[in-house]
C-alpha atoms as one frame of an Amber mdcrd trajectory, in Angstrom:
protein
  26.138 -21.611  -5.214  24.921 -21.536  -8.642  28.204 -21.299 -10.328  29.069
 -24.020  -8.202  26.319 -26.372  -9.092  26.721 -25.218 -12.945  30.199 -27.173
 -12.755  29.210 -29.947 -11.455  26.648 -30.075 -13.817  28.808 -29.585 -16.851
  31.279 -32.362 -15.389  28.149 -34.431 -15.137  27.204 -33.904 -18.925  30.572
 -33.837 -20.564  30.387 -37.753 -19.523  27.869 -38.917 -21.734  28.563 -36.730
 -24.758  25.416 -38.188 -26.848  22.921 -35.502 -24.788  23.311 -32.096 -25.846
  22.466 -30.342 -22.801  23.029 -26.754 -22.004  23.711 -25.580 -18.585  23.684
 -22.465 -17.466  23.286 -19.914 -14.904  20.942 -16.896 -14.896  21.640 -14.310
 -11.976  22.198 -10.533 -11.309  25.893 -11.445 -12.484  24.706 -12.400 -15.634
  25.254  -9.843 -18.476  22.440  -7.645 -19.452  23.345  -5.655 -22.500  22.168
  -4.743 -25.889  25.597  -5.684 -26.807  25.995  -8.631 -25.217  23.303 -11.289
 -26.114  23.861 -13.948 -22.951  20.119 -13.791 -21.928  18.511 -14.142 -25.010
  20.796 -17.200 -25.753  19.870 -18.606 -22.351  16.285 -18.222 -22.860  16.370
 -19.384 -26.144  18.807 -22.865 -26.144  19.325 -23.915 -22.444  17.832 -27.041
 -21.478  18.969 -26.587 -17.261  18.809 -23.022 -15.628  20.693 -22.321 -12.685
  19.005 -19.313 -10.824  17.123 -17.890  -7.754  13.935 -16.045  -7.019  15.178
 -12.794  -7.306  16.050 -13.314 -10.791  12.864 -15.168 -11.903  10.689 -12.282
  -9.853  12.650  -9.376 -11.572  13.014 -10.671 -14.890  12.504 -14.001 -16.386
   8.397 -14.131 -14.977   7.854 -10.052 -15.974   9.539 -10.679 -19.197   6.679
 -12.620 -21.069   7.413 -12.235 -24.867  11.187 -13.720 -24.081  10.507 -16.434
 -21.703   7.278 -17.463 -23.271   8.266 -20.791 -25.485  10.680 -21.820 -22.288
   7.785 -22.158 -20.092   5.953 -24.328 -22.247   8.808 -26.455 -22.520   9.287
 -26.145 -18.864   8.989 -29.850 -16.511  10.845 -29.496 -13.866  11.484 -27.012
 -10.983  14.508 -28.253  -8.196  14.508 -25.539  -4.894  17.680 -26.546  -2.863
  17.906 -25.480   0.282  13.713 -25.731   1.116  14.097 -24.251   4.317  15.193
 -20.873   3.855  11.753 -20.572   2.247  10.088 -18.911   5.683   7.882 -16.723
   6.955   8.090 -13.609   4.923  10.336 -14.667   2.458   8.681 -17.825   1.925
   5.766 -15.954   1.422   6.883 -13.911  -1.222   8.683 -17.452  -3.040   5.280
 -19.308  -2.521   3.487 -15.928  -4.858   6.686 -16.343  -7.490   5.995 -20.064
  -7.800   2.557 -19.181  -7.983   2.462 -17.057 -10.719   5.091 -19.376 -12.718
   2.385 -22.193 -12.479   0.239 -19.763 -14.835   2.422 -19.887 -17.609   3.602
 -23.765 -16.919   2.749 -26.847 -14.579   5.714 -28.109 -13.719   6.615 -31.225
 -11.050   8.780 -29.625  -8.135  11.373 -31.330  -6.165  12.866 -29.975  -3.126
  15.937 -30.731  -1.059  16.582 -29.598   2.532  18.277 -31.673   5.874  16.939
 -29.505   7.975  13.490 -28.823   8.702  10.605 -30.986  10.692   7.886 -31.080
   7.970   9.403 -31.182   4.707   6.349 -32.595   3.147   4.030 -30.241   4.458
   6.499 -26.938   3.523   6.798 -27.588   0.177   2.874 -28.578  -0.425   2.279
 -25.307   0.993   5.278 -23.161  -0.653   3.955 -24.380  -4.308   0.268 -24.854
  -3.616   0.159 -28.581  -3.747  -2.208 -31.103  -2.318  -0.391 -32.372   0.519
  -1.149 -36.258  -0.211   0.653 -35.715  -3.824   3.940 -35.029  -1.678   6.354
 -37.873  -1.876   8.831 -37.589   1.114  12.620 -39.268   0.552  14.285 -39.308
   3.749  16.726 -42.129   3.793  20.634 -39.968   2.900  22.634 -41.588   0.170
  25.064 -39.154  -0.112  28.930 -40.676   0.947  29.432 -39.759   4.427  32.611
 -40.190   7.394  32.252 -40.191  10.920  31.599 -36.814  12.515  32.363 -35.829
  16.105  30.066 -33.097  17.778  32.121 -30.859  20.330  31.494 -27.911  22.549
  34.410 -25.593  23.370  33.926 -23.615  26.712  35.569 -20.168  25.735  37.959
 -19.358  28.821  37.341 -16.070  29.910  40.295 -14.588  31.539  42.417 -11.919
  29.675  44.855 -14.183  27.091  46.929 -12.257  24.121  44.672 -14.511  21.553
  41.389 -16.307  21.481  41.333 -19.241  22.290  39.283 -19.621  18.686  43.115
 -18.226  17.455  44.936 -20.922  19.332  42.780 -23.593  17.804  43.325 -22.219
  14.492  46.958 -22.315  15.040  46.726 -25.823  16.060  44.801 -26.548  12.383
  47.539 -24.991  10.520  50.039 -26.508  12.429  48.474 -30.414  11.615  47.809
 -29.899   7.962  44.197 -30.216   8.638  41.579 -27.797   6.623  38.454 -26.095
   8.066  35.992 -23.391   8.294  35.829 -20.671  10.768  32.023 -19.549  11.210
  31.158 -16.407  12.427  28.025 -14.747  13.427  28.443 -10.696  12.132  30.810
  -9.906   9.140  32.369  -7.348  11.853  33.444 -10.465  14.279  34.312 -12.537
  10.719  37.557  -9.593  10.223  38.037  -9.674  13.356  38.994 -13.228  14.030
  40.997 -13.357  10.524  42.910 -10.194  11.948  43.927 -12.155  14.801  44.966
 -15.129  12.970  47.177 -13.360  11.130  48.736 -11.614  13.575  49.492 -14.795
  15.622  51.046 -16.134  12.582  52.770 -13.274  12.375  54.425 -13.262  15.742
  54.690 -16.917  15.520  56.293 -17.275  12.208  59.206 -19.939  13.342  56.217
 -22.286  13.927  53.646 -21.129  10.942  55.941 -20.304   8.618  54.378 -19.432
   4.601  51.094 -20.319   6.278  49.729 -16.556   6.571  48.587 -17.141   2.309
  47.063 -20.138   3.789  43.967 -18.363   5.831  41.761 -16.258   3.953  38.177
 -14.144   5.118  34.964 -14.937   2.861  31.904 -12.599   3.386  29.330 -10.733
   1.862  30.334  -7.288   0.906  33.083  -8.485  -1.243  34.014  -7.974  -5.040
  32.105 -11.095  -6.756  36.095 -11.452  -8.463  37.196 -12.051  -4.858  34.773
 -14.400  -4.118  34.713 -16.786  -7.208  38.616 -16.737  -6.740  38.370 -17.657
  -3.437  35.685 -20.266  -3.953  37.855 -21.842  -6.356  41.237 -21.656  -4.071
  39.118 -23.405  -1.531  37.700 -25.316  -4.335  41.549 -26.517  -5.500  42.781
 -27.384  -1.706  44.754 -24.288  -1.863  43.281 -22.968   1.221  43.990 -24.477
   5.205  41.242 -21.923   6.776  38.494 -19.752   5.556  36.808 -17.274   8.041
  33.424 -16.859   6.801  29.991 -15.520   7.426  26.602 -17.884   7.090  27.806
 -16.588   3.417  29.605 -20.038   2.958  26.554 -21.753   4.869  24.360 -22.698
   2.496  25.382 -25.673  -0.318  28.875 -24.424  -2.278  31.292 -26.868  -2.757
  34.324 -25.706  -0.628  36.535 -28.892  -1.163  37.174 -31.599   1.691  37.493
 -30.147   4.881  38.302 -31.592   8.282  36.801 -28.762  10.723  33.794 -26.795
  11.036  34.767 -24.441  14.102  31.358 -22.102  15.090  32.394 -19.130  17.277
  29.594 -18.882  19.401  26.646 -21.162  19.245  24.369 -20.946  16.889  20.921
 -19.440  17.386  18.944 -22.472  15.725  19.702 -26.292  15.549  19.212 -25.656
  11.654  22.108 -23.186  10.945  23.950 -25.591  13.365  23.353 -28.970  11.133
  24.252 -26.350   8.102  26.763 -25.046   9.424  28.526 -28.415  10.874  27.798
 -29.790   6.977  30.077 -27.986   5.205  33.022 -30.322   6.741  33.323 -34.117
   6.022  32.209 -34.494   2.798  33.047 -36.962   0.072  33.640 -40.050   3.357
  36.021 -37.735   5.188  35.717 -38.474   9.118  35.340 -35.011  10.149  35.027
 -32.497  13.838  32.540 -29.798  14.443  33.641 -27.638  17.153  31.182 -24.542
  18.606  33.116 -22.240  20.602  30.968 -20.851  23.449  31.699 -17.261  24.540
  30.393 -15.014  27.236  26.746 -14.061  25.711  23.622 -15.432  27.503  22.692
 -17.411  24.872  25.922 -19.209  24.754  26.426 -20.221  28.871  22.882 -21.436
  28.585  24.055 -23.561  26.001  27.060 -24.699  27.979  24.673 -25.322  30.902
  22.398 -27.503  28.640  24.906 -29.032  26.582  22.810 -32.085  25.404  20.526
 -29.992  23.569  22.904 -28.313  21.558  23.192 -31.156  19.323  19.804 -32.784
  19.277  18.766 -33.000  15.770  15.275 -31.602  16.430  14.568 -29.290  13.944
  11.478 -26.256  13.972   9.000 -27.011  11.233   8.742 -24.185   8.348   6.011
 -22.138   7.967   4.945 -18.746   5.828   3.738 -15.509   6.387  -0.153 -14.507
   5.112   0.449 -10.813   5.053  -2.336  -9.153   2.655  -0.276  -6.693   1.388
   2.315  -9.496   0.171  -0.091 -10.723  -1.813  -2.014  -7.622  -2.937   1.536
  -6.741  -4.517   2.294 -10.242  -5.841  -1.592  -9.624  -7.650  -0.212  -6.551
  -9.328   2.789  -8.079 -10.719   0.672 -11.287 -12.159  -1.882  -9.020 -13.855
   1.316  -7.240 -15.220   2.668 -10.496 -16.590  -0.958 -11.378 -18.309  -4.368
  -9.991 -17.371  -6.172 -11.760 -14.778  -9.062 -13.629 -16.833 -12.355 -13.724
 -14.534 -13.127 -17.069 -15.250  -9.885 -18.671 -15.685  -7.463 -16.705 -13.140
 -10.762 -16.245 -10.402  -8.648 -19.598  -8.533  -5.427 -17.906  -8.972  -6.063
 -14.786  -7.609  -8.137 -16.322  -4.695  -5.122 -18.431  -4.052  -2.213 -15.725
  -3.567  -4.852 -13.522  -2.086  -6.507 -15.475   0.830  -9.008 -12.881   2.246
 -10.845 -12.551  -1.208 -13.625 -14.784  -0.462 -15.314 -12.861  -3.225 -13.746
 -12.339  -6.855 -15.637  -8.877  -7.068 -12.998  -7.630  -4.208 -10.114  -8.332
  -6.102  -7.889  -5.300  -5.730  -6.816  -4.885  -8.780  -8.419  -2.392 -11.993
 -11.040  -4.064 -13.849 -10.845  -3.795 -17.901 -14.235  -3.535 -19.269 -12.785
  -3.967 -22.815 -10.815  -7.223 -22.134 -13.000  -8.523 -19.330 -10.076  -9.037
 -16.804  -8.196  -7.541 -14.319  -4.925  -5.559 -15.091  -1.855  -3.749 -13.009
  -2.499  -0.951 -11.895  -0.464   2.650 -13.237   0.754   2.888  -9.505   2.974
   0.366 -10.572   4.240   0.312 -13.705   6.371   0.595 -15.818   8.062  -2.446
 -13.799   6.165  -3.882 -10.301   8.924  -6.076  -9.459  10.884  -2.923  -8.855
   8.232  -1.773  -6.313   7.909  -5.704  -4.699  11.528  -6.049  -2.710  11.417
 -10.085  -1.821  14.659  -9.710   0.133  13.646  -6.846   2.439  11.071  -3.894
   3.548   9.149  -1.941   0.965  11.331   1.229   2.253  13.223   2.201  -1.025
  16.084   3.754   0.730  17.001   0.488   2.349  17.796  -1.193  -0.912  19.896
   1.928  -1.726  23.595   0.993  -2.137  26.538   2.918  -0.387  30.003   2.850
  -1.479  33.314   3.165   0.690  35.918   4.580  -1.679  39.897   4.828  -1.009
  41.514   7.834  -1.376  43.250   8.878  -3.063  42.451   6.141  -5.948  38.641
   6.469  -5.327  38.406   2.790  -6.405  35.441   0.977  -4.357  36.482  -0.833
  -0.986  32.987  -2.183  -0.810  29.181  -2.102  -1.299  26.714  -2.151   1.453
  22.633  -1.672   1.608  21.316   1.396   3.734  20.505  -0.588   7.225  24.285
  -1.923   6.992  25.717   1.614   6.599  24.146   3.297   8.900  25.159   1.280
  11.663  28.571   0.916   9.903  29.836   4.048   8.273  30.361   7.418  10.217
  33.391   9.832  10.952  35.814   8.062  12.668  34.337   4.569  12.637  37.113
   1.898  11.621  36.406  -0.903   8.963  37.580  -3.881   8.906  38.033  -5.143
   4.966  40.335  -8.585   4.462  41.806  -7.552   7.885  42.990  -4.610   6.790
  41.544  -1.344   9.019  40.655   2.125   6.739  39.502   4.929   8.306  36.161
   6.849   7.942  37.139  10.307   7.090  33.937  11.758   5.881  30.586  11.049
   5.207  28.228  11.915   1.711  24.440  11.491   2.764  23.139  12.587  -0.527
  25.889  10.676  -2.652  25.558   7.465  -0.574  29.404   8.036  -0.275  32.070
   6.901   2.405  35.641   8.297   1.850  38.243   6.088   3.691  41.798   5.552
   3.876  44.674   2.429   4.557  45.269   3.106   9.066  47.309   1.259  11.081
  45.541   0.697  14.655  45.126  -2.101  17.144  41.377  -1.377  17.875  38.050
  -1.358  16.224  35.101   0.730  16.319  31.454  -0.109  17.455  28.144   1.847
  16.972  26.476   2.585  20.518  22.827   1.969  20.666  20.714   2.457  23.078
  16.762   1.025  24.072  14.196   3.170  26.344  11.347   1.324  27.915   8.754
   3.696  29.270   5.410   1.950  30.146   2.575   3.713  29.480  -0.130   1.767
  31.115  -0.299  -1.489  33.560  -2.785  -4.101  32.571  -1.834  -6.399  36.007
   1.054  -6.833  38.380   1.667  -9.899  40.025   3.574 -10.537  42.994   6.307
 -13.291  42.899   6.345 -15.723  45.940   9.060 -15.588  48.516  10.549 -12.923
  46.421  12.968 -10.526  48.160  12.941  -6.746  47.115  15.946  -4.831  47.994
  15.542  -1.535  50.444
C-alpha cells in the first residue's frame, strides 16, 4: 500500500515542479545498512513519509538522536484505513501515537468508509478532545453504479466450483476482477482450479491461463510488487487473493469483486466489494455462499448481508499494554515528574497516583527511566502485531530440494498448523511435498509433486464441565430415549 500511495504521490508532485517535495517510503523493506545510507537520507530531506506503526514503534520513535529535528518539523499525521485500529491493536497504535505527541503535536487526519463512530475512534486512538473532531462524511471520490449480488453455492457433486465456472465466464467476456478468499489455503486452491479448467478448456480460454494469477501473504515481496504492477498495467483478467489485496492498493479498474463465502463482518464486506469500480466504472460484487453455517444463515437473511450498518471501533485497556508502552517511552526520553506525570497517567489508566508508576525512579535526574529488563531495545520485547510469546514471531522457512532456495516464509502459529511430514502445500498452485521436518532449525524441506488432493491438519476440541452453576429446562422440548 505504501509503495502504492508513494506513486501516486510522486505523479501528484511531478505536476507542479516549483515544490520540491520528497516522497518516500519507510518500511521493513527499506534498506538498513551501514553501507547503504537510505534512512539517514529519509530522515534527514523528506518532506512526506510513507510508513506504518511497526516501523515508527521499532525504529523511527526509539531512534531519538536521528529522528529528532524531523519531529520538530513534523505537522501532519494521515492514518488510512482508521478502522483496523481495534481492540488490541488499536491499543497498542493509540500508545505509539501517544508517545510521538511527546516529541511533536501534530494535527491528525484519518480516513476510513467503514466504521459507525469515526469521530469518536480517532479522538480516542490519538487522545483528542472529542469536540475538536471534525467529521467529513459526504464521498467525493468518482464513483459508477455498483450491483450487490448473492450467489447460492449449489451443492451437489460438479467437476468445478461453481466460483470456477464464474471465473470462466469473466475470462471469457473480457471483464477483470478479484477473487476473495477467506484462508491463503482456500486462495491456492481456487487458483488451482482455475487453471485446470482452463486447461481442459483451452479451445474456449485459449492464452488466458497467464491471465489469472494468486496474490497472498507468504510471498517473495519481488512477486508481489510485480504482480501489483501487472494488475496495476491491466495486464491481469483475475487475481485470487487473500484480505492481502483488501485494504487500499491501487489494483487498476476492475469490473468484479467475487467473495467466496460471505464475509464475517459488513466492514471487510464494504472493503472487500471496494476494490472494484473505481475511477466511474459501473461495477458487480458477487459473494458466493457455500455450505458453512455462517453462510446459509446469510442466504436465509439475505437483506442483511448488504445493509451498510457498520460496528463502531473501540480499544483494548489491557495494563500490561501500557505498562510496556511506559517502558519504551522512558527509553525514548526519561519520564520528567512534572512534565510527563499527564503522559504517563494517560497510556497508563489505573495510575491514579504518579508515585505507582511502574517504572525505575532516577534519583540523579529526577525522572523515571526503562528498566534493564528491557533494554538494549524494548520495542523488540513489545510485539504490536501479535502475543508477547517470542517463538510465535519466529520465522520458518520451506526450502526446495535439491536447490535449497526458499519456497516461502511463515510465523510459528502458521507452521505449525501448516508444515509436517506428509502435509501438501499449495504455493502459486503448484503442490510440494513435506518430506521432513527441522524443529530446532525452523526448517521445512519440500519438493515439486504432482497430486490431485490437498492436505488438512485435524484438530480436535474436548468440553468437559467441571461444575453446573444452573440447568434450565426448555419448554415443550422433546428428549430422545
Amino acid at each position: 500500500l505504501a509503495q502504492d500511495q508513494e506513486h501516486s504521490l510522486k505523479q501528484l508532485v511531478a505536476q507542479i515542479p516549483q515544490l520540491q517535495v520528497y516522497v518516500d517510503t519507510l518500511d521493513g523493506d527499506t534498506p538498513n545498512t551501514k553501507d547503504c545510507p537510505e534512512r539517514q537520507l529519509i530522515s534527514e530531506r523528506t518532506q512526506i513519509i510513507l510508513t506504518n506503526f511497526d516501523t515508527l514503534h521499532t525504529s523511527m520513535l526509539p531512534n531519538v538522536p536521528r529522528w529528532h529535528a524531523f519531529w520538530t518539523r513534523l505537522h501532519l499525521v494521515v492514518i488510512d484505513e482508521l478502522h483496523i485500529y481495534q481492540h488490541a491493536f488499536g491499543q497498542h497504535v493509540s500508545h505509539i501515537l501517544s508517545r510521538l505527541q511527546r516529541f511533536a503535536h501534530p494535527q491528525f487526519v484519518a480516513c476510513s468508509a467503514t466504521t459507525s463512530n469515526p469521530g469518536e475512534h480517532l479522538a480516542e486512538l490519538c487522545s483528542l478532545d472529542p469536540e475538536s473532531v471534525n467529521i467529513i462524511d459526504q464521498n467525493g471520490a468518482p464513483q459508477g453504479q455498483r450491483t450487490m449480488m448473492l450467489w447460492d453455492s449449489q451443492t451437489q457433486k460438479l467437476p468445478f466450483s461453481d466460483t470456477t465456472l464464474i471465473s470462466s465466464h469473466i475470462l471469457s467476456s473480457g471483464l477483470r476482477a478479484v477473487v476473495f478468499c477467506r484462508t491463503r489455503h482456500a486462495c491456492e486452491l481456487v487458483f488451482r482450479e482455475i487453471a485446470d479448467y482452463i486447461e481442459q478448456h483451452y479451445d474456449l480460454l485459449a492464452n488466458k491461463a497467464a491471465q489469472v494469477v494468486c496474490y497472498r501473504g507468504g510471498y517473495a515481496l519481488s512477486e508481489r510488487r510485480d504482480i501489483e504492477q501487472r494488475l496495476f498495467n491491466n495486464q491481469i483478467q483475475i487475481v485470487v487473493a487473500t484480505s492481502a489485496l483488501e485494504l487500499g492498493i491501487d489494483v487498476g479498474a476492475l469490473d468484479i469483486a467475487l467473495i467466496v463465502g460471505a464475509p464475517h463482518s459488513q466492514s471487510s464486506l464494504w472493503q472487500q466489494s471496494g476494490r472494484a469500480g473505481r475511477r466511474n466504472r459501473s461495477c458487480l460484487t458477487l459473494v458466493v455462499a457455500e455450505t458453512s453455517p455462517l453462510d446459509r444463515r446469510i442466504v436465509s437473511q439475505h437483506c442483511e448481508l448488504f445493509e451498510q450498518q457498520f460496528a463502531p471501533a473501540h480499544i483494548s485497556t489491557d495494563s500490561s499494554i501500557s505498562t510496556a508502552h511506559l517502558q519504551c517511552a522512558a527509553f525514548e526520553r526519561p519520564l520528567d515528574r512534572k512534565y510527563d506525570c499527564a503522559f504517563a497517567l494517560q497510556l497508563h489508566k489505573d495510575l491514579l497516583d504518579p508515585d505507582n508508576v511502574p517504572l525505575p525512579w532516577d534519583r540523579a535526574t529526577n525522572s523515571w527511566c526503562c528498566a534493564l529488563s528491557f533494554k538494549p531495545w524494548p520495542p523488540l520485547l513489545v510485539p504490536i502485531r501479535s502475543s508477547h510469546n517470542d517463538n510465535d514471531r519466529l520465522l520458518w522457512q520451506v526450502l526446495v530440494l535439491p536447490s535449497l532456495r526458499v519456497l516461502e516464509e511463515m510465523d510459528t502459529w502458521r507452521a505449525q498448523f501448516t508444515l509436517y511430514e506428509g502435509a501438501i502445500l499449495f504455493y502459486q498452485g503448484q503442490a510440494f511435498g513435506i518430506h521432513s521436518i527441522d524443529v530446532d532449525s525452523r526448517l521445512a524441506m519440500s519438493s515439486v509433486t504432482d497430486v490431485s488432493w490437498f492436505t488438512r491438519a485435524s484438530s480436535r476440541l474436548d468440553i468437559v464441565p467441571v461444575s453446573t452453576e444452573r440447568a434450565v429446562k426448555l419448554a415443550d422440548t422433546k428428549y430422545p430415549d
